[in-house]
Amino acid sequence: MTTPPFQRARRPEHKEQRRQDILGAAATLGRRDGVRLVTLTGIAAEAGVHKSAVLRYFASREAVFLLLTADGWQDWATTVEEALHGPVDLQEVAALLAATLAEHPLFCDLLAHAQLNLERGVGKEQVRDFKVTTLDAVDRIARALTTTLPWMSRGQAVDVIGGATAMAAQQWQTSNPPETLACLYAEDPLLAHAASEFAPRLTRLVTLLLAGASATAAPNEA
């Protein structure tokens, strides 16, 4: 738990610091315990403030985590843009997308919760802000993909991004099971395949996505 240098944020810079402290606390707990188990009370305790102080900045835990999801989209877009440079083949792009997602574990966890409950727990304006931020990130990644793979259309790139993040959301939960499931996988060889490593499995799945996109590319694009 962190201790803030001031009891009540009154100056603008103190308010922004308090806001960032709350987001940082939520991110720390999300990475450590998994997003599903993090409560608003827990976030407040980690940030060193009372729950009422958190509610002055964020209407709910969903509001905190949806903002972190938006930040995750932008961070992933930046990582992909920096990693995709020079000529690479389809398999290398698949490995790169999987590896960059693996570098953002909290984002992968958040992807599973965003549409299921985070978007449903905030107001219309925050949902709109989230969608706009996400669309900007998707556009950035799509440009990087179509530059690297000239045969790929923008529509195909958007589909690949959607498929890759959907599979990352599901595969992250499978690859990081709660203790009960982890014990079950360890004890029962029939179920052990479910606990596959995240990046290698995601690489194989994204490779299939890209191969399908390549096979359906227009003749003048392939």
Coordinates of C-alpha atoms in Angstrom, one line a residue:
M1 CA 0.0 0.0 0.0
T2 CA 1.3 3.4 -0.9
T3 CA 1.0 6.5 1.3
P4 CA 0.1 9.7 -0.4
P5 CA 2.2 12.8 0.4
F6 CA -1.1 14.8 1.1
Q7 CA -4.3 13.9 2.8
R8 CA -6.8 15.6 0.4
A9 CA -6.0 16.6 -3.2
R10 CA -6.9 20.2 -3.7
R11 CA -4.4 21.5 -6.2
P12 CA -4.8 20.4 -9.9
E13 CA -1.4 18.6 -9.8
H14 CA -2.3 16.8 -6.6
K15 CA -5.7 15.7 -8.1
E16 CA -3.9 14.3 -11.2
Q17 CA -1.4 12.5 -9.0
R18 CA -4.2 11.0 -6.9
R19 CA -5.9 9.9 -10.1
Q20 CA -2.8 8.2 -11.4
D21 CA -2.1 6.6 -8.0
I22 CA -5.6 5.0 -8.1
L23 CA -5.0 3.7 -11.7
G24 CA -1.6 2.4 -10.7
A25 CA -3.0 0.7 -7.6
A26 CA -5.7 -1.0 -9.8
A27 CA -3.1 -2.1 -12.3
T28 CA -0.9 -3.5 -9.6
L29 CA -3.7 -5.5 -8.1
G30 CA -5.0 -6.6 -11.5
R31 CA -1.6 -8.0 -12.5
R32 CA -1.1 -9.7 -9.1
D33 CA -4.6 -11.1 -8.4
G34 CA -6.4 -11.0 -11.7
V35 CA -8.9 -8.3 -12.7
R36 CA -12.0 -10.4 -11.6
L37 CA -10.9 -10.4 -8.0
V38 CA -10.1 -6.7 -7.6
T39 CA -12.6 -4.6 -5.6
L40 CA -12.9 -0.9 -5.3
T41 CA -12.1 -1.2 -1.6
G42 CA -8.9 -3.1 -2.5
I43 CA -7.9 -0.4 -5.0
A44 CA -8.4 2.2 -2.3
A45 CA -6.3 0.3 0.2
E46 CA -3.5 -0.2 -2.3
A47 CA -3.6 3.5 -3.2
G48 CA -3.5 4.5 0.5
V49 CA -6.8 6.3 0.5
H50 CA -10.4 5.7 1.6
K51 CA -12.9 4.2 -0.8
S52 CA -14.8 7.5 -0.8
A53 CA -11.7 9.2 -2.2
V54 CA -11.6 6.8 -5.1
L55 CA -15.3 7.5 -5.8
R56 CA -14.5 11.2 -6.2
Y57 CA -12.4 10.3 -9.3
F58 CA -14.1 7.2 -10.6
A59 CA -17.8 6.2 -10.4
S60 CA -17.0 2.5 -10.1
R61 CA -14.3 -0.2 -10.4
E62 CA -15.5 -0.7 -13.9
A63 CA -14.7 2.9 -14.7
V64 CA -11.1 2.4 -13.4
F65 CA -10.5 -0.8 -15.4
L66 CA -12.1 0.5 -18.6
L67 CA -9.7 3.4 -18.6
L68 CA -6.9 1.0 -18.0
T69 CA -8.2 -1.1 -21.0
A70 CA -8.1 2.0 -23.2
D71 CA -4.5 2.7 -22.1
G72 CA -3.7 -0.9 -22.8
W73 CA -5.0 -0.6 -26.4
Q74 CA -2.8 2.5 -27.0
D75 CA 0.3 0.8 -25.3
W76 CA -0.1 -2.3 -27.5
A77 CA -0.5 -0.2 -30.6
T78 CA 2.7 1.6 -29.8
T79 CA 4.5 -1.7 -29.2
V80 CA 3.3 -3.1 -32.5
E81 CA 4.3 0.0 -34.5
E82 CA 7.8 -0.1 -33.0
A83 CA 8.2 -3.9 -33.6
L84 CA 6.8 -4.0 -37.1
H85 CA 9.6 -2.6 -39.2
G86 CA 11.4 -4.1 -42.2
P87 CA 10.3 -7.0 -44.4
V88 CA 8.8 -9.9 -42.4
D89 CA 6.8 -12.9 -43.4
L90 CA 3.4 -14.1 -42.3
Q91 CA 4.8 -16.4 -39.5
E92 CA 7.0 -13.6 -38.1
V93 CA 4.0 -11.2 -38.0
A94 CA 2.0 -13.8 -36.1
A95 CA 4.8 -14.4 -33.6
L96 CA 5.2 -10.7 -33.2
L97 CA 1.6 -10.0 -32.5
A98 CA 1.5 -12.8 -30.0
A99 CA 4.7 -11.7 -28.3
T100 CA 3.6 -8.1 -28.0
L101 CA 0.3 -9.2 -26.4
A102 CA 2.2 -11.4 -24.0
E103 CA 4.2 -8.3 -23.0
H104 CA 0.9 -6.7 -21.8
P105 CA -0.6 -9.3 -19.4
L106 CA -3.0 -6.9 -17.7
F107 CA -4.3 -5.8 -21.1
C108 CA -4.9 -9.5 -22.1
D109 CA -6.8 -10.0 -18.8
L110 CA -8.8 -6.8 -19.3
L111 CA -9.8 -7.8 -22.9
A112 CA -11.9 -10.7 -21.4
H113 CA -13.8 -8.3 -19.2
A114 CA -14.2 -5.2 -21.3
Q115 CA -17.4 -6.0 -23.3
L116 CA -18.7 -8.6 -20.7
N117 CA -18.9 -6.2 -17.8
L118 CA -16.7 -3.1 -17.9
E119 CA -18.6 -1.3 -20.6
R120 CA -21.8 -2.1 -18.9
G121 CA -20.8 -0.6 -15.6
V122 CA -20.0 3.0 -16.8
G123 CA -21.9 5.9 -18.4
K124 CA -22.4 6.6 -22.1
E125 CA -19.7 9.2 -22.3
Q126 CA -17.0 7.0 -20.9
V127 CA -18.0 4.1 -23.2
R128 CA -17.8 6.5 -26.2
D129 CA -14.4 7.7 -25.1
F130 CA -13.3 4.1 -24.7
K131 CA -14.5 3.2 -28.2
V132 CA -12.8 6.2 -29.8
T133 CA -9.5 5.4 -28.1
T134 CA -9.8 1.8 -29.1
L135 CA -10.6 2.6 -32.7
D136 CA -7.6 4.9 -32.9
A137 CA -5.4 2.1 -31.6
V138 CA -6.9 -0.4 -34.1
D139 CA -6.3 2.1 -36.9
R140 CA -2.6 2.4 -35.9
I141 CA -2.1 -1.3 -35.8
A142 CA -4.0 -1.8 -39.1
R143 CA -1.7 0.7 -40.8
A144 CA 1.4 -1.1 -39.4
L145 CA 0.0 -4.5 -40.6
T146 CA -0.9 -3.3 -44.1
T147 CA 2.5 -1.6 -44.5
T148 CA 4.3 -4.8 -43.5
L149 CA 2.1 -7.1 -45.5
P150 CA 1.1 -5.2 -48.7
W151 CA -1.3 -7.9 -49.8
M152 CA -3.5 -7.3 -46.8
S153 CA -6.5 -4.9 -47.0
R154 CA -7.4 -2.6 -44.2
G155 CA -10.6 -4.7 -43.6
Q156 CA -8.5 -7.8 -43.3
A157 CA -6.2 -6.1 -40.9
V158 CA -9.0 -5.0 -38.7
D159 CA -10.4 -8.6 -38.7
V160 CA -7.0 -10.0 -37.8
I161 CA -6.7 -7.5 -34.9
G162 CA -10.2 -8.4 -33.7
G163 CA -9.5 -12.1 -33.9
A164 CA -6.1 -11.9 -32.3
T165 CA -7.4 -9.9 -29.3
A166 CA -10.4 -12.2 -28.9
M167 CA -8.2 -15.2 -28.8
A168 CA -5.7 -13.5 -26.5
A169 CA -8.6 -12.7 -24.1
Q170 CA -9.7 -16.4 -24.0
Q171 CA -6.2 -17.9 -24.1
W172 CA -5.0 -15.7 -21.3
Q173 CA -7.7 -17.0 -19.0
T174 CA -6.9 -20.6 -20.0
S175 CA -3.2 -20.2 -19.6
N176 CA -3.5 -18.5 -16.2
P177 CA -6.1 -20.6 -14.4
P178 CA -7.2 -20.1 -10.8
E179 CA -5.6 -22.5 -8.2
T180 CA -8.4 -25.0 -8.4
L181 CA -8.2 -25.4 -12.1
A182 CA -4.4 -25.4 -12.1
C183 CA -4.5 -28.4 -9.7
L184 CA -7.0 -30.2 -11.8
Y185 CA -4.9 -29.8 -14.9
A186 CA -1.8 -31.0 -13.1
E187 CA -3.6 -34.1 -11.7
D188 CA -5.5 -35.1 -14.8
P189 CA -3.5 -35.8 -18.0
L190 CA -6.8 -35.7 -20.0
L191 CA -7.2 -32.1 -19.2
A192 CA -3.6 -31.0 -19.1
H193 CA -3.7 -29.7 -22.7
A194 CA -5.9 -26.9 -21.6
A195 CA -3.0 -25.3 -19.6
S196 CA -1.0 -24.5 -22.8
E197 CA 1.5 -21.7 -22.8
F198 CA 0.1 -18.4 -23.8
A199 CA 2.5 -17.1 -26.5
P200 CA 3.1 -20.3 -28.4
R201 CA -0.6 -21.2 -28.6
L202 CA -1.6 -17.6 -29.6
T203 CA 1.1 -17.6 -32.2
R204 CA -0.3 -20.7 -33.8
L205 CA -3.8 -19.3 -33.7
V206 CA -2.8 -15.9 -35.2
T207 CA -0.8 -17.7 -37.9
L208 CA -4.1 -19.4 -38.9
L209 CA -5.8 -16.1 -39.0
L210 CA -3.2 -14.5 -41.2
A211 CA -3.1 -17.6 -43.5
G212 CA -6.8 -17.3 -44.0
A213 CA -6.5 -13.6 -44.7
S214 CA -3.7 -14.3 -47.3
A215 CA -5.8 -17.0 -49.0
T216 CA -8.7 -14.7 -49.4
A217 CA -6.8 -11.6 -50.5
A218 CA -7.7 -10.1 -53.8
P219 CA -5.5 -11.3 -56.7
N220 CA -3.8 -7.9 -57.1
E221 CA -3.1 -7.8 -53.3
A222 CA -1.8 -11.2 -52.7

